[in-house]
Coordinates of C-alpha atoms in Angstrom, one line a residue:
X175 CA 124.8 -52.7 -0.6
X176 CA 126.8 -49.6 -1.4
X177 CA 128.6 -49.4 -4.7
X178 CA 132.4 -50.1 -4.7
X179 CA 133.9 -48.5 -7.7
X180 CA 137.0 -49.9 -9.3
X181 CA 138.9 -49.9 -12.7
X182 CA 140.4 -52.8 -14.5
X183 CA 143.0 -52.2 -17.2
X184 CA 143.4 -55.1 -19.6
X185 CA 147.0 -54.8 -20.9
X186 CA 146.3 -57.1 -23.8
X187 CA 143.9 -54.7 -25.1
X188 CA 145.9 -51.5 -24.4
X189 CA 147.8 -50.3 -27.5
X190 CA 149.6 -47.4 -25.8
X191 CA 147.9 -44.7 -27.8
X192 CA 147.5 -42.4 -24.8
X193 CA 144.0 -41.5 -25.8
X194 CA 143.1 -41.8 -22.1
X195 CA 145.7 -39.2 -21.2
X196 CA 144.4 -36.7 -23.7
X197 CA 140.7 -37.4 -22.9
X198 CA 141.4 -36.8 -19.2
X199 CA 143.1 -33.4 -19.8
X200 CA 140.2 -32.1 -21.8
X201 CA 137.4 -33.5 -19.6
X202 CA 139.0 -32.2 -16.3
X203 CA 140.7 -29.0 -17.5
X204 CA 144.0 -30.4 -16.4
X205 CA 147.1 -28.2 -16.8
X206 CA 149.4 -29.3 -19.6
X207 CA 152.2 -30.2 -17.1
X208 CA 149.9 -32.2 -14.8
X209 CA 149.0 -35.8 -15.5
X210 CA 145.9 -37.1 -13.8
X211 CA 146.0 -39.9 -16.4
X212 CA 149.6 -41.0 -17.2
X213 CA 151.6 -44.0 -18.2
X214 CA 154.9 -45.8 -17.3
X215 CA 157.2 -46.7 -20.2
X216 CA 159.7 -49.5 -19.6
X217 CA 162.3 -50.7 -22.2
X218 CA 164.6 -53.5 -21.0
X219 CA 167.1 -55.8 -22.6
X220 CA 169.5 -55.5 -25.5
X221 CA 168.8 -55.7 -29.2
X222 CA 167.4 -58.0 -30.6
X223 CA 166.1 -59.2 -27.2
X224 CA 164.3 -56.0 -26.2
X225 CA 161.2 -55.9 -24.0
X226 CA 158.9 -52.9 -24.0
X227 CA 156.0 -52.3 -21.6
X228 CA 153.4 -49.6 -21.5
X229 CA 151.5 -49.3 -18.3
X230 CA 148.6 -46.8 -18.0
X231 CA 148.4 -45.1 -14.6
X232 CA 146.1 -42.8 -12.6
X233 CA 145.1 -42.3 -9.0
X234 CA 144.5 -45.8 -7.6
X235 CA 141.7 -44.6 -5.2
X236 CA 143.3 -46.9 -2.6
X237 CA 141.1 -48.5 0.1
X238 CA 144.0 -47.8 2.5
X239 CA 144.9 -44.4 1.1
X240 CA 148.0 -42.8 2.7
X241 CA 147.0 -39.4 1.2
X242 CA 143.8 -39.6 3.3
X243 CA 145.4 -40.8 6.5
X244 CA 148.1 -38.2 6.3
X245 CA 145.9 -35.2 5.5
X246 CA 145.7 -33.0 8.6
X247 CA 142.5 -31.2 7.5
X248 CA 140.4 -34.1 6.1
X249 CA 140.6 -32.3 2.7
X250 CA 141.6 -35.6 1.2
X251 CA 138.8 -38.1 2.0
X252 CA 137.0 -41.2 0.9
X253 CA 133.4 -41.4 -0.3
X254 CA 131.0 -44.2 0.5
X255 CA 131.6 -45.5 -3.0
X256 CA 135.4 -45.6 -2.4
X257 CA 136.5 -42.7 -4.4
X258 CA 139.5 -40.8 -3.0
X259 CA 138.4 -37.1 -3.3
X260 CA 139.8 -33.8 -2.4
X261 CA 138.0 -30.8 -0.8
X262 CA 139.7 -27.6 -2.0
X263 CA 137.9 -25.6 0.7
X264 CA 139.7 -27.6 3.4
X265 CA 143.1 -27.9 1.7
X266 CA 145.9 -25.8 3.2
X267 CA 148.5 -26.8 0.6
X268 CA 150.8 -28.6 3.0
X269 CA 151.5 -31.3 0.4
X270 CA 151.5 -34.1 3.0
X271 CA 149.2 -36.1 0.8
X272 CA 151.6 -35.6 -2.1
X273 CA 154.5 -36.9 0.0
X274 CA 152.5 -39.8 1.3
X275 CA 151.3 -41.1 -2.1
X276 CA 153.6 -43.8 -3.3
X277 CA 152.3 -43.5 -6.9
X278 CA 153.1 -39.8 -7.6
X279 CA 149.7 -39.0 -8.9
X280 CA 148.9 -35.8 -6.8
X281 CA 149.9 -32.5 -8.2
X282 CA 150.4 -29.2 -6.5
X283 CA 149.4 -25.8 -8.0
X284 CA 152.5 -23.8 -6.9
X285 CA 151.4 -21.0 -9.3
X286 CA 148.2 -19.9 -10.8
X287 CA 147.3 -22.8 -13.2
X288 CA 147.3 -22.7 -17.0
X289 CA 150.0 -20.1 -17.4
X290 CA 150.7 -21.6 -20.7
X291 CA 147.5 -20.3 -22.1
X292 CA 147.7 -16.9 -20.5
X293 CA 151.2 -16.4 -21.9
X294 CA 150.7 -17.8 -25.4
X295 CA 151.1 -14.7 -27.4
X296 CA 151.8 -16.2 -30.8
X297 CA 149.1 -18.0 -32.8
X298 CA 149.9 -21.4 -34.3
X299 CA 149.4 -19.9 -37.8
X300 CA 149.9 -16.1 -37.9
X301 CA 147.2 -14.3 -39.6
X302 CA 145.0 -17.4 -39.5
X303 CA 144.4 -18.9 -36.1
X304 CA 143.8 -17.2 -32.7
X305 CA 146.0 -17.4 -29.7
X306 CA 144.9 -19.3 -26.5
X307 CA 144.1 -16.1 -24.6
X308 CA 142.0 -14.7 -27.6
X309 CA 140.0 -18.0 -27.7
X310 CA 139.5 -17.9 -23.9
X311 CA 138.4 -14.3 -23.9
X312 CA 136.0 -14.5 -26.8
X313 CA 134.4 -17.7 -25.4
X314 CA 134.3 -16.4 -21.9
X315 CA 136.1 -19.4 -20.3
X316 CA 139.4 -19.7 -18.4
X317 CA 141.2 -21.8 -20.9
X318 CA 140.6 -22.6 -24.6
X319 CA 139.6 -26.3 -23.9
X320 CA 137.5 -25.6 -20.8
X321 CA 134.8 -28.1 -20.0
X322 CA 132.2 -26.5 -17.7
X323 CA 130.7 -30.0 -16.8
X324 CA 133.8 -30.5 -14.6
X325 CA 132.6 -27.8 -12.3
X326 CA 129.3 -29.5 -11.5
X327 CA 130.9 -31.4 -8.6
X328 CA 134.3 -30.0 -8.1
X329 CA 136.3 -26.9 -9.1
X330 CA 136.4 -26.4 -12.8
X331 CA 140.0 -25.1 -12.5
X332 CA 141.9 -25.6 -9.3
X333 CA 143.5 -22.5 -7.9
X334 CA 147.0 -21.7 -6.7
X335 CA 148.0 -23.2 -3.4
X336 CA 146.1 -26.5 -3.4
X337 CA 146.6 -30.0 -4.8
X338 CA 144.6 -31.8 -7.5
X339 CA 144.3 -35.4 -8.8
X340 CA 142.1 -37.9 -10.7
X341 CA 138.5 -38.2 -9.3
X342 CA 137.4 -41.1 -11.5
X343 CA 135.4 -38.4 -13.2
X344 CA 133.0 -38.2 -10.3
X345 CA 130.9 -35.5 -12.1
X346 CA 130.2 -38.1 -14.8
X347 CA 129.5 -40.9 -12.3
X348 CA 126.9 -38.6 -10.7
X349 CA 125.0 -38.8 -13.9
X350 CA 125.4 -42.5 -14.4
X351 CA 128.2 -42.1 -17.0
X352 CA 131.6 -43.8 -17.2
X353 CA 134.8 -41.9 -16.6
X354 CA 135.8 -40.2 -19.8
X355 CA 139.1 -42.1 -20.1
X356 CA 137.1 -45.3 -20.2
X357 CA 134.7 -43.9 -22.8
X358 CA 137.6 -42.6 -24.9
X359 CA 139.7 -45.8 -25.0
X360 CA 139.5 -47.1 -28.6
X361 CA 140.2 -50.7 -27.6
X362 CA 138.0 -50.9 -24.4
X363 CA 141.1 -51.6 -22.3
X364 CA 139.7 -49.8 -19.4
X365 CA 136.8 -51.5 -17.6
X366 CA 135.0 -49.6 -14.9
X367 CA 132.1 -50.3 -12.5
X368 CA 130.8 -51.5 -9.2
X369 CA 132.9 -54.6 -8.0
X370 CA 130.2 -55.3 -5.3
X371 CA 128.1 -56.3 -8.2
X372 CA 129.3 -59.8 -9.3
X373 CA 127.7 -59.3 -12.7
X374 CA 129.5 -55.9 -13.4
X375 CA 132.1 -55.8 -16.3
X376 CA 135.0 -55.3 -13.9
X377 CA 133.9 -58.0 -11.6
X378 CA 133.7 -60.5 -14.4
X379 CA 137.1 -59.4 -15.6
X380 CA 138.6 -59.9 -12.2
X381 CA 137.0 -63.3 -11.9
X382 CA 138.4 -64.4 -15.3
X383 CA 142.0 -63.1 -15.0
X384 CA 144.4 -62.9 -12.1
X385 CA 144.7 -59.2 -11.3
X386 CA 147.8 -57.3 -10.2
X387 CA 148.1 -53.9 -8.6
X388 CA 151.0 -51.4 -8.6
X389 CA 153.3 -51.5 -5.5
X390 CA 151.3 -54.1 -3.7
X391 CA 154.0 -54.1 -1.0
X392 CA 152.9 -50.6 0.1
X393 CA 149.7 -52.1 1.5
X394 CA 147.5 -49.4 0.0
X395 CA 144.9 -51.8 -1.6
X396 CA 144.5 -50.0 -4.9
X397 CA 141.2 -49.9 -6.7
X398 CA 142.9 -49.9 -10.1
X399 CA 143.7 -53.5 -11.2
X400 CA 145.8 -54.7 -14.1
X401 CA 145.1 -58.0 -15.9
X402 CA 146.9 -59.9 -18.7
X403 CA 150.3 -58.4 -18.2
X404 CA 152.9 -59.4 -20.7

């Protein structure tokens, strides 16, 4: 049986540290104003009866993905394992996927990415540290925090005129490794694996707790599940 990848996020374990967000940026060379890994903050009520929620978010790799069905060139597509992937060679930058996604997790490179690093002329500590462009030039990489491993299955840095999004770290999955946001979570709140395997960690978590998904009413059948909501 083919693998069927999914992620479970245990909200009782999540402490809202955003380590997943930072880990994703460094692993996937994500521009500073894009958020493949992100979070929703909700504060409701009135003091002293205030309620605060922190909900980690990312591409839901939906089984019924509207970004895929609305892509006119099949650039956005599903893999046999259920990943929702993007082929930059087929993308024409029409942004229909971005408009169709109800979760707002697809980003468009309207300009050449990483302008922040190209335009950073002042070092953090004058006379002591180097600027971003200096670090990139001397190390021979596009950006100071460039990870070449990202380019093993997908573009290392996505160019102007195409979209980009979370891939569940497909380059790591190809090596039998977990997504970097999962590895980097200090509380093991993110549980990832094959839910066609009843003995996998996410399958056991889904069997133990009643899962929820974001915007269930959209009928997209997300592969990111939340358990133990407050």
